[in-house]
PDB file of N, CA and C in Angstrom:
ATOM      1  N   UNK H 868      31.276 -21.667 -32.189  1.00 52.00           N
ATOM      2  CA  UNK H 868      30.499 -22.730 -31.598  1.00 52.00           C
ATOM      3  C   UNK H 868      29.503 -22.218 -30.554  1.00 52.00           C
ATOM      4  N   UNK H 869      29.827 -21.384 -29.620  1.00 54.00           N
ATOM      5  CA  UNK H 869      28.807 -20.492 -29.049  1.00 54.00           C
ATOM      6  C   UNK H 869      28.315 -19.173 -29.300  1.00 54.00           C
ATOM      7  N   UNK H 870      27.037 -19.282 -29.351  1.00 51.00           N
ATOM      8  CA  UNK H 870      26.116 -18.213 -29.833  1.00 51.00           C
ATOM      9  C   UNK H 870      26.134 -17.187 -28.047  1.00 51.00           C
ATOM     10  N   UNK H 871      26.769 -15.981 -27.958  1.00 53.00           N
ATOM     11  CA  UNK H 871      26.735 -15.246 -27.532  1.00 53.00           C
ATOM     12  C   UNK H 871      25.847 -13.964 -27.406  1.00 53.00           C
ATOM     13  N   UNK H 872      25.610 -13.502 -28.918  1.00 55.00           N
ATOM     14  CA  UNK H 872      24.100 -12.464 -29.137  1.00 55.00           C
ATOM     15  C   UNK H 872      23.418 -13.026 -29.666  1.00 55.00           C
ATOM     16  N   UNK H 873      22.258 -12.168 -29.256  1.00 52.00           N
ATOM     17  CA  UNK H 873      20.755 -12.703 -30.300  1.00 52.00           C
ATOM     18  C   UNK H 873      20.639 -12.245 -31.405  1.00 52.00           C
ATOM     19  N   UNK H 874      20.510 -13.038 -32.493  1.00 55.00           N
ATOM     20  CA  UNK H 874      20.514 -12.831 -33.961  1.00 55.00           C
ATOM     21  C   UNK H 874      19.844 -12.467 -34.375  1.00 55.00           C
ATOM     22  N   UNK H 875      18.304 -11.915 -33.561  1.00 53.00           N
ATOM     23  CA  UNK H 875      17.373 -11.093 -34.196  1.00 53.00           C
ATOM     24  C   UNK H 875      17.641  -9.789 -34.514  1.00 53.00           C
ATOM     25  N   UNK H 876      16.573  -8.445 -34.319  1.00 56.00           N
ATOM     26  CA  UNK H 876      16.773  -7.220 -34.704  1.00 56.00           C
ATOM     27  C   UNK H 876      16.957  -6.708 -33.194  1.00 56.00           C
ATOM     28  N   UNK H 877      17.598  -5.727 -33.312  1.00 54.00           N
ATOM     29  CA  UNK H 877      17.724  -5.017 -31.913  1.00 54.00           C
ATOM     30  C   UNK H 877      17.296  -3.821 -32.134  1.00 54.00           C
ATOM     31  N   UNK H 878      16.042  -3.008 -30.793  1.00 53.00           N
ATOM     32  CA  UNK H 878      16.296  -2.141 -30.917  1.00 53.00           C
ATOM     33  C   UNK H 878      16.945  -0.851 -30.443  1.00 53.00           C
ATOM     34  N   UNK H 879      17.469  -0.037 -30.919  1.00 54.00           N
ATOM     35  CA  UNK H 879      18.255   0.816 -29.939  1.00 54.00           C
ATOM     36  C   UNK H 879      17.823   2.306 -30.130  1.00 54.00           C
ATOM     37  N   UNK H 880      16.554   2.469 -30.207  1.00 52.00           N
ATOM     38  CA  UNK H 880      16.064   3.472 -29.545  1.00 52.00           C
ATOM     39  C   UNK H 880      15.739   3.713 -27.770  1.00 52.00           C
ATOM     40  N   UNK H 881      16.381   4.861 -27.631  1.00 53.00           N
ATOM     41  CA  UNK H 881      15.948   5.108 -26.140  1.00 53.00           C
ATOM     42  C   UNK H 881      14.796   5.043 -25.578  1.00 53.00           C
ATOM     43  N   UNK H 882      14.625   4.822 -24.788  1.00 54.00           N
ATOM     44  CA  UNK H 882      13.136   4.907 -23.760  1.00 54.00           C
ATOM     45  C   UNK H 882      13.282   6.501 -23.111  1.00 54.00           C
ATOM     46  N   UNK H 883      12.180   6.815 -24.052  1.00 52.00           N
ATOM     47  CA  UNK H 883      11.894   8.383 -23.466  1.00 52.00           C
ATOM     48  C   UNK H 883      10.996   8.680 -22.072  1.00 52.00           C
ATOM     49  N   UNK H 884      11.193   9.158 -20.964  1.00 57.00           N
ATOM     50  CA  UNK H 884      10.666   9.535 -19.740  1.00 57.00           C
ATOM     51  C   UNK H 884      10.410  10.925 -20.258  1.00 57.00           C
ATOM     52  N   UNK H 885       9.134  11.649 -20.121  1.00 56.00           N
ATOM     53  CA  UNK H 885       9.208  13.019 -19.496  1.00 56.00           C
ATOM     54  C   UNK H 885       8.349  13.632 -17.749  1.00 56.00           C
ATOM     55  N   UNK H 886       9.358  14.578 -17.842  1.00 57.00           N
ATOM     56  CA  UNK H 886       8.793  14.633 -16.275  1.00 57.00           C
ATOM     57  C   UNK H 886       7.905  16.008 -16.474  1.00 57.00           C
ATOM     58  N   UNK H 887       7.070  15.979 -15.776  1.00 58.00           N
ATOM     59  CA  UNK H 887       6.269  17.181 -16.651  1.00 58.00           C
ATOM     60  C   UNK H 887       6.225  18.306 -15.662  1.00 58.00           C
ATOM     61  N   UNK H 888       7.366  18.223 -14.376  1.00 59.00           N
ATOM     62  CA  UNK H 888       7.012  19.062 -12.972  1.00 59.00           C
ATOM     63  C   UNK H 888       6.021  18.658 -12.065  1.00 59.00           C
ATOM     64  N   UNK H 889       4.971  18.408 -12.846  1.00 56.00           N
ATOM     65  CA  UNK H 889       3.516  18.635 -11.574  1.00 56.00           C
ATOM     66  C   UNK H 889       3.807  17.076 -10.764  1.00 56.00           C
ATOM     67  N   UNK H 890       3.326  17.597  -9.665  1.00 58.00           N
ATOM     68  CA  UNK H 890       3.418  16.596  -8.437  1.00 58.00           C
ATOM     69  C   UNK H 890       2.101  15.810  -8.865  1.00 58.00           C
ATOM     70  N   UNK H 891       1.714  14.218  -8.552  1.00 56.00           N
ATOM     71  CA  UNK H 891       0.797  13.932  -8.472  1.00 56.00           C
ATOM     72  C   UNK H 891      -0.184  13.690  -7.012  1.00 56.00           C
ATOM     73  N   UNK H 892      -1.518  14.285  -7.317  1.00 56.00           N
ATOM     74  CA  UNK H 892      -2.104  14.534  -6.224  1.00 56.00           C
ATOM     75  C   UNK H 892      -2.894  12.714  -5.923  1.00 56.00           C
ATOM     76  N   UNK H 893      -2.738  12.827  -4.465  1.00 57.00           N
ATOM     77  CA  UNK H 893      -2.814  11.845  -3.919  1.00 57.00           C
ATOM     78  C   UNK H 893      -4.480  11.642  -3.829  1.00 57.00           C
ATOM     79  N   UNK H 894      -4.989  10.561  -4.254  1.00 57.00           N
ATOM     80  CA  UNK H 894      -6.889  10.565  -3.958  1.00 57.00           C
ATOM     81  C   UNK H 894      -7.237  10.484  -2.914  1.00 57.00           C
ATOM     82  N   UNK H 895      -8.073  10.623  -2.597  1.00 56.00           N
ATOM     83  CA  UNK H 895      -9.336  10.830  -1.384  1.00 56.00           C
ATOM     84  C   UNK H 895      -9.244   9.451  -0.473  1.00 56.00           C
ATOM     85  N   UNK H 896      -8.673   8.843   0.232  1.00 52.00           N
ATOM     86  CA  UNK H 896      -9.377   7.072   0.344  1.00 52.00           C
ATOM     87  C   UNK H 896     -10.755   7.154   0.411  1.00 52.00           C
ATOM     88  N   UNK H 897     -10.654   5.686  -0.225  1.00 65.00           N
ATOM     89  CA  UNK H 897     -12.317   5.656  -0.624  1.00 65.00           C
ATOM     90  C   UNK H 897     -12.788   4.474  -0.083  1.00 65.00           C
ATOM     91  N   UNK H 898     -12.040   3.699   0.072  1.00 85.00           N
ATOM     92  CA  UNK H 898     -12.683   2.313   0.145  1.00 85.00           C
ATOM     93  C   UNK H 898     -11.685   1.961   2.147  1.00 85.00           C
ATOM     94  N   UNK H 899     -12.676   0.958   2.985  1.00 88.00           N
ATOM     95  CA  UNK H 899     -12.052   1.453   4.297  1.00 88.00           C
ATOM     96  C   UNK H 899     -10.753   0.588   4.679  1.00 88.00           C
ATOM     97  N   UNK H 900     -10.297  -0.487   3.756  1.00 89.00           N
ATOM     98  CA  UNK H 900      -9.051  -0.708   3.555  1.00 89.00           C
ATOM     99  C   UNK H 900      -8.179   0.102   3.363  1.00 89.00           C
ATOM    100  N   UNK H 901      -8.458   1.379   2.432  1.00 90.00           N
ATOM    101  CA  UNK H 901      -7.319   2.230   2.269  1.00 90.00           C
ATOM    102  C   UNK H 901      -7.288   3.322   3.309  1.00 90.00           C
ATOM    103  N   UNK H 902      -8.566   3.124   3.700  1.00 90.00           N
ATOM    104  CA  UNK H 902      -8.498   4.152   5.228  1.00 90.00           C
ATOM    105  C   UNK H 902      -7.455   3.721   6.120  1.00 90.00           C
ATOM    106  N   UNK H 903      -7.298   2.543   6.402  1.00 93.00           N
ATOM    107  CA  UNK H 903      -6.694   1.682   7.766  1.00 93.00           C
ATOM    108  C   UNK H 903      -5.482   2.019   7.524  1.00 93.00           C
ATOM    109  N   UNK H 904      -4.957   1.392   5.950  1.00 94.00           N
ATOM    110  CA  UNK H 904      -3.648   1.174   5.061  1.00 94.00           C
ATOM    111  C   UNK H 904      -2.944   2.698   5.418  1.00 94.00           C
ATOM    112  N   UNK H 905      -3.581   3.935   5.161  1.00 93.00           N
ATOM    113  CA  UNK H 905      -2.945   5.332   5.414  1.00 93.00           C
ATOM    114  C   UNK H 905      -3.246   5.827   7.042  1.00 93.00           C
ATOM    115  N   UNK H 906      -3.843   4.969   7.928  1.00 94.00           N
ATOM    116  CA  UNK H 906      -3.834   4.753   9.169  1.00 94.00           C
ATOM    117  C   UNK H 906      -2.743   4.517   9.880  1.00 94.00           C
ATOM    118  N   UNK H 907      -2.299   3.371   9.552  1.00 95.00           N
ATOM    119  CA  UNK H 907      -1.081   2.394   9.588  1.00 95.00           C
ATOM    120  C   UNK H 907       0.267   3.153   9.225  1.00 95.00           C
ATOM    121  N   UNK H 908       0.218   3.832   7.909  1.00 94.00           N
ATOM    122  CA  UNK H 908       1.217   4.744   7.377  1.00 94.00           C
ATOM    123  C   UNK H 908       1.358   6.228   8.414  1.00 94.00           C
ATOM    124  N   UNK H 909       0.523   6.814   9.038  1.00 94.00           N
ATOM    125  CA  UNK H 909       0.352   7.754   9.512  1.00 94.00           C
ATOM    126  C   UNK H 909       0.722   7.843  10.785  1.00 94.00           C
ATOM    127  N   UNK H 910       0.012   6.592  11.596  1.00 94.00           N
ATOM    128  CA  UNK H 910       0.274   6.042  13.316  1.00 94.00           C
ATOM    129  C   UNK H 910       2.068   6.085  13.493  1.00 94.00           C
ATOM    130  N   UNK H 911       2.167   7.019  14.613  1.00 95.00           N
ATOM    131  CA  UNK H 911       3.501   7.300  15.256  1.00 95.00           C
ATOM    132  C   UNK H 911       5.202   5.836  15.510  1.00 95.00           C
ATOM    133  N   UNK H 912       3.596   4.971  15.880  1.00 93.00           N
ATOM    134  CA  UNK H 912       4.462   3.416  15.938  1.00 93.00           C
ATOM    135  C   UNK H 912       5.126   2.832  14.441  1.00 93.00           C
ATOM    136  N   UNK H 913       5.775   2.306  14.924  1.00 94.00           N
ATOM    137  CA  UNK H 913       6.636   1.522  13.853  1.00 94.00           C
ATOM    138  C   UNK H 913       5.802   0.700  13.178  1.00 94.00           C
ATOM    139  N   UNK H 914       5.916  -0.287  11.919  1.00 94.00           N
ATOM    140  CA  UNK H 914       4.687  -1.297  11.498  1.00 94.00           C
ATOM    141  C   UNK H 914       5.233  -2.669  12.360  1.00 94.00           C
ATOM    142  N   UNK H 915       6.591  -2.643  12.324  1.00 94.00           N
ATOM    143  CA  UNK H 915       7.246  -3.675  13.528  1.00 94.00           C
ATOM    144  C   UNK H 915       6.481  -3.733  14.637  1.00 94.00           C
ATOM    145  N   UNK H 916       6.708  -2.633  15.740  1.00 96.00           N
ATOM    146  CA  UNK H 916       6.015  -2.104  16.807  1.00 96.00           C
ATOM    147  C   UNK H 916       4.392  -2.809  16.375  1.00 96.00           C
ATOM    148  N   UNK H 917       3.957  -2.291  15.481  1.00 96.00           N
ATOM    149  CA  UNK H 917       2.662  -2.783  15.567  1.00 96.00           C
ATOM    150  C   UNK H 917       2.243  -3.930  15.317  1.00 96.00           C
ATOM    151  N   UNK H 918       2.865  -4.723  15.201  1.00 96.00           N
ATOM    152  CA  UNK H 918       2.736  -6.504  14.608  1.00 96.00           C
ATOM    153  C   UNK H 918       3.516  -6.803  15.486  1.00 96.00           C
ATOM    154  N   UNK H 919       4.160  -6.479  16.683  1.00 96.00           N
ATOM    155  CA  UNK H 919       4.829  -7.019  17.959  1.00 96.00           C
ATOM    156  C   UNK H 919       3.349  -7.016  18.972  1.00 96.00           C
ATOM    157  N   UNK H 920       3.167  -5.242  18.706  1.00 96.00           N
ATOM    158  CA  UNK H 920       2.029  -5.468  19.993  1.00 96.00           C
ATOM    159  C   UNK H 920       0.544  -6.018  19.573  1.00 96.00           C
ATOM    160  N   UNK H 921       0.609  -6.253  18.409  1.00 96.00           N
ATOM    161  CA  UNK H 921      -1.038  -6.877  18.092  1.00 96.00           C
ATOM    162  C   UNK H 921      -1.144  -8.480  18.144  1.00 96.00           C
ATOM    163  N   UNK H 922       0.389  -8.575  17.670  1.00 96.00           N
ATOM    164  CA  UNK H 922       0.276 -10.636  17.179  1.00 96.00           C
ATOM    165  C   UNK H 922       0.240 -10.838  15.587  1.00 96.00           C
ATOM    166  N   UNK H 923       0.441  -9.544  14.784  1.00 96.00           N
ATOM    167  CA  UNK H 923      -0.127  -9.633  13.458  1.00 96.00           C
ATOM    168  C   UNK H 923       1.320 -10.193  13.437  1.00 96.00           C
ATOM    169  N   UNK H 924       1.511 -11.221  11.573  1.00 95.00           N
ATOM    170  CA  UNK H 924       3.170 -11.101  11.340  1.00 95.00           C
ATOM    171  C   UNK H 924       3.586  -9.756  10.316  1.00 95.00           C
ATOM    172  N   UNK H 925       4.788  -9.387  10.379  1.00 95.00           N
ATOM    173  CA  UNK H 925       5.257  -8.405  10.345  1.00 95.00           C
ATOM    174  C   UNK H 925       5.059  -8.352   8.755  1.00 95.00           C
ATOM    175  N   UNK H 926       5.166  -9.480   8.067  1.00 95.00           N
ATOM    176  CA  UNK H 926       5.190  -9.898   6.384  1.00 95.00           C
ATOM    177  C   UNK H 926       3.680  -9.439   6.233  1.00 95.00           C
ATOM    178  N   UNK H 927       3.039 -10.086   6.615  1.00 95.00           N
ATOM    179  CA  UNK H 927       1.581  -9.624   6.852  1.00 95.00           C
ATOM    180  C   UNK H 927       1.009  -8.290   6.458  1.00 95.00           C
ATOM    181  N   UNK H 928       1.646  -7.211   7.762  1.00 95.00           N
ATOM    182  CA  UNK H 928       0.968  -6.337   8.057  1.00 95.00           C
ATOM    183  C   UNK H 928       2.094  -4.932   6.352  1.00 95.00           C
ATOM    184  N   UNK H 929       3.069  -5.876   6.153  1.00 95.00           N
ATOM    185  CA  UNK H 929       4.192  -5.110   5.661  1.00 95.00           C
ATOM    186  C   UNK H 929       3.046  -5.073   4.244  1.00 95.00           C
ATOM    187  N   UNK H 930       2.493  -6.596   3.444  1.00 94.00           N
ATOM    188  CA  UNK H 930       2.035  -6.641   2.243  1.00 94.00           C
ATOM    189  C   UNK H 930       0.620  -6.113   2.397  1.00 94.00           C
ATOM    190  N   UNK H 931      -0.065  -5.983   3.137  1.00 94.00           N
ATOM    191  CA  UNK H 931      -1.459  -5.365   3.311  1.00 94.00           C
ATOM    192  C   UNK H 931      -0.685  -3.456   3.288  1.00 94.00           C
ATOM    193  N   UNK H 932      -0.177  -3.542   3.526  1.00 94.00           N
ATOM    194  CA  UNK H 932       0.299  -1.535   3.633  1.00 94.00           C
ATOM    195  C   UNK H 932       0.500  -1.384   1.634  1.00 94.00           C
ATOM    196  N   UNK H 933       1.277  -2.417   1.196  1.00 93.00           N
ATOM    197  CA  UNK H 933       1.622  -1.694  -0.026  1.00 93.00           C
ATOM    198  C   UNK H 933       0.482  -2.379  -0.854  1.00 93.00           C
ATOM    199  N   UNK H 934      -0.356  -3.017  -0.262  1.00 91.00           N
ATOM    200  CA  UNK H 934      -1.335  -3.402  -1.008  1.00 91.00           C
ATOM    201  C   UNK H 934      -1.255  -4.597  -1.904  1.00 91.00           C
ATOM    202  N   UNK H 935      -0.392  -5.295  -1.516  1.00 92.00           N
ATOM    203  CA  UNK H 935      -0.336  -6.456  -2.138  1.00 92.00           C
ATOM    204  C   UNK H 935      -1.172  -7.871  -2.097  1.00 92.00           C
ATOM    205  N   UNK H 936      -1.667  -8.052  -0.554  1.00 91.00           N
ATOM    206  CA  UNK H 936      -2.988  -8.600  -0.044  1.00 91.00           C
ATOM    207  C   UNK H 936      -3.550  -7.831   0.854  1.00 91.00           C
ATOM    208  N   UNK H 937      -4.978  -8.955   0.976  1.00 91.00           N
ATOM    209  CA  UNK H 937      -5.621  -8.054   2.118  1.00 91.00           C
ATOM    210  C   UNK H 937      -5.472  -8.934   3.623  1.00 91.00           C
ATOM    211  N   UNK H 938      -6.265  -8.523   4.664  1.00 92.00           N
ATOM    212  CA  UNK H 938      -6.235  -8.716   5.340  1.00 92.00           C
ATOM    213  C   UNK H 938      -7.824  -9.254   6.055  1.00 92.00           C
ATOM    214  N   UNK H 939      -8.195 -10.794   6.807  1.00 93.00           N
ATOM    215  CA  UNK H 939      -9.123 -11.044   6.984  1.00 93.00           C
ATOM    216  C   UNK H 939      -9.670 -10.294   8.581  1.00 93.00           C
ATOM    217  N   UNK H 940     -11.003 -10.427   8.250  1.00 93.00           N
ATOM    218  CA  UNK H 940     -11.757  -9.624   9.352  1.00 93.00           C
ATOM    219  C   UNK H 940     -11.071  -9.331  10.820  1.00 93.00           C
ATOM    220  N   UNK H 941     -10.967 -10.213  11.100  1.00 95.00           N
ATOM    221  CA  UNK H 941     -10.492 -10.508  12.805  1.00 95.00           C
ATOM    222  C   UNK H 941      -9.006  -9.492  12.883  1.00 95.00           C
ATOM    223  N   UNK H 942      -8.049 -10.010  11.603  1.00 95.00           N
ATOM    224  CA  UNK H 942      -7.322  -8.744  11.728  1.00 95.00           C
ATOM    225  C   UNK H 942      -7.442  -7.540  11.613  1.00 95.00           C
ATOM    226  N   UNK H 943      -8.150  -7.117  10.412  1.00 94.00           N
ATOM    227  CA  UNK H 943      -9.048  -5.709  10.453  1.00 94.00           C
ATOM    228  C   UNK H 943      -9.146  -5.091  11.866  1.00 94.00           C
ATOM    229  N   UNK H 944      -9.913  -6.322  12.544  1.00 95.00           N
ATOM    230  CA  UNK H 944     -10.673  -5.575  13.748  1.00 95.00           C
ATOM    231  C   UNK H 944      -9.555  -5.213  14.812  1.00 95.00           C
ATOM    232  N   UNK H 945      -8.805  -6.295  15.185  1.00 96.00           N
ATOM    233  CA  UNK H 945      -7.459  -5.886  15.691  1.00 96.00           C
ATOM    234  C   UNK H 945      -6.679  -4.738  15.362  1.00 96.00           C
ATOM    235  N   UNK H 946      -6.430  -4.676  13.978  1.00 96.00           N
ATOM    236  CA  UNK H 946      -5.803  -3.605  14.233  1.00 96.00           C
ATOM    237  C   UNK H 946      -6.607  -2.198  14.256  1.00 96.00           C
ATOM    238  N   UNK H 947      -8.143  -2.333  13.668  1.00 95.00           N
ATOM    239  CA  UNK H 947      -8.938  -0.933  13.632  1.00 95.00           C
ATOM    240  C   UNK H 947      -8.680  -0.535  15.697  1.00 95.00           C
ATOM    241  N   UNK H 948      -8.892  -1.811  16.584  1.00 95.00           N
ATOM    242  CA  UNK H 948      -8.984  -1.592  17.937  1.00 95.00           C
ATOM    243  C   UNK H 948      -7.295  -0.763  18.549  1.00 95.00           C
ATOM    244  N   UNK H 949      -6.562  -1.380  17.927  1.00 95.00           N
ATOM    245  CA  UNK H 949      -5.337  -0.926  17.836  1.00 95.00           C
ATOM    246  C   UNK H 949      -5.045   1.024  17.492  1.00 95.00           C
ATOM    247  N   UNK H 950      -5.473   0.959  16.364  1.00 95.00           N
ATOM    248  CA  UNK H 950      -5.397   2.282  15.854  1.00 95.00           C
ATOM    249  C   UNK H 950      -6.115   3.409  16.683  1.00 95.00           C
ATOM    250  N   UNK H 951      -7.157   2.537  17.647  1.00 94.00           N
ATOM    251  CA  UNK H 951      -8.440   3.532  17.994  1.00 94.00           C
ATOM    252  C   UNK H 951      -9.561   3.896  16.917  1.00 94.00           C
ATOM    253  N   UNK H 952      -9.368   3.271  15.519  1.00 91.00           N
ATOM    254  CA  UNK H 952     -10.432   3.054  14.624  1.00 91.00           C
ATOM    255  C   UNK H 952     -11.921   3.054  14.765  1.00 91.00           C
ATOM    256  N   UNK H 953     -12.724   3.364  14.339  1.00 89.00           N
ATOM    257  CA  UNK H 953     -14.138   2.566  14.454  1.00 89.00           C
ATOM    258  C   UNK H 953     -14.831   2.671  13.314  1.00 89.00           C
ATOM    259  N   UNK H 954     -15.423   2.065  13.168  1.00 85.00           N
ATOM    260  CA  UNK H 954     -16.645   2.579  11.691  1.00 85.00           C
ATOM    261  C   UNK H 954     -17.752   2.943  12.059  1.00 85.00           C
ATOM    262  N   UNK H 955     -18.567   3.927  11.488  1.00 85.00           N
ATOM    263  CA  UNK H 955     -19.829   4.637  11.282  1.00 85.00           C
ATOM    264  C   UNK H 955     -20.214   5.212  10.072  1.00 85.00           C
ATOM    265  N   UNK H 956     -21.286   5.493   9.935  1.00 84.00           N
ATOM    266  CA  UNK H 956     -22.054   5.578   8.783  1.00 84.00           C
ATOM    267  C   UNK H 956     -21.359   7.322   8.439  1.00 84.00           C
ATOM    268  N   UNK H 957     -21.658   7.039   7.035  1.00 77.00           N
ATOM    269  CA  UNK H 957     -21.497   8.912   6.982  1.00 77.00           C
ATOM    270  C   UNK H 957     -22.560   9.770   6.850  1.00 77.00           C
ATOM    271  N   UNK H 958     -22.466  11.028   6.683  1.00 76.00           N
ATOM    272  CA  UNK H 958     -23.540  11.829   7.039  1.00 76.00           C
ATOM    273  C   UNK H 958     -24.246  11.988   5.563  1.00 76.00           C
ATOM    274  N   UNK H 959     -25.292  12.449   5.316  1.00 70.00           N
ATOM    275  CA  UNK H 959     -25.951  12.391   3.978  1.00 70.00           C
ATOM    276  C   UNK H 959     -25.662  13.387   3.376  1.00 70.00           C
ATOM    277  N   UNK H 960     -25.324  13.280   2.246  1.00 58.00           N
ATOM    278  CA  UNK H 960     -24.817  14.224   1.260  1.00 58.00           C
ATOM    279  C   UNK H 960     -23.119  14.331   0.859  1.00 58.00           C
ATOM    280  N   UNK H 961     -22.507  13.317   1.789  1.00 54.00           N
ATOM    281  CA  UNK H 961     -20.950  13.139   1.610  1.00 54.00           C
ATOM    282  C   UNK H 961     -20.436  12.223   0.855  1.00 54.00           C
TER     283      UNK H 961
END
């Protein structure tokens, strides 16, 4: 009276992983979100610590790091002031 398995086809081949040794190399940041984002990752303070002393919320500052949203201007600027951040142009030819 109860159907327990699925009566379709199953398959039972393994899922093959290979690991091939090589480390993968990490890119350049490129864009100045991901500057801040490995800012944030890098800065000595906690991300707690830093959403205590800025006012950011901690959910916030936690989903902007793994990149899940972003973050609007005013926070940007907070935390670029925070970090000691600034923006400037780059030099020609970079």
């Amino acid at each position: 009276p109860y159907a327990t398995r699925y009566p379709g086809p199953v398959d039972t081949a393994p899922i093959m992983r290979y690991n091939t040794g090589m480390k993968k190399r990490r890119k350049k940041p490129r864009w100045i979100s991901d500057q801040l984002r490995k800012a944030i990752e890098d800065h000595p303070v906690s991300r707690y610590r830093i959403s205590k002393d800025t006012g950011i919320d901690a959910t916030v500052l936690s989903k902007f790091v793994r990149g899940e949203r972003g973050v609007s201007l005013d926070t940007f600027d907070v935390l670029c002031d925070y970090l000691g951040l600034e923006l400037r142009p780059r030099g020609k030819g970079k």
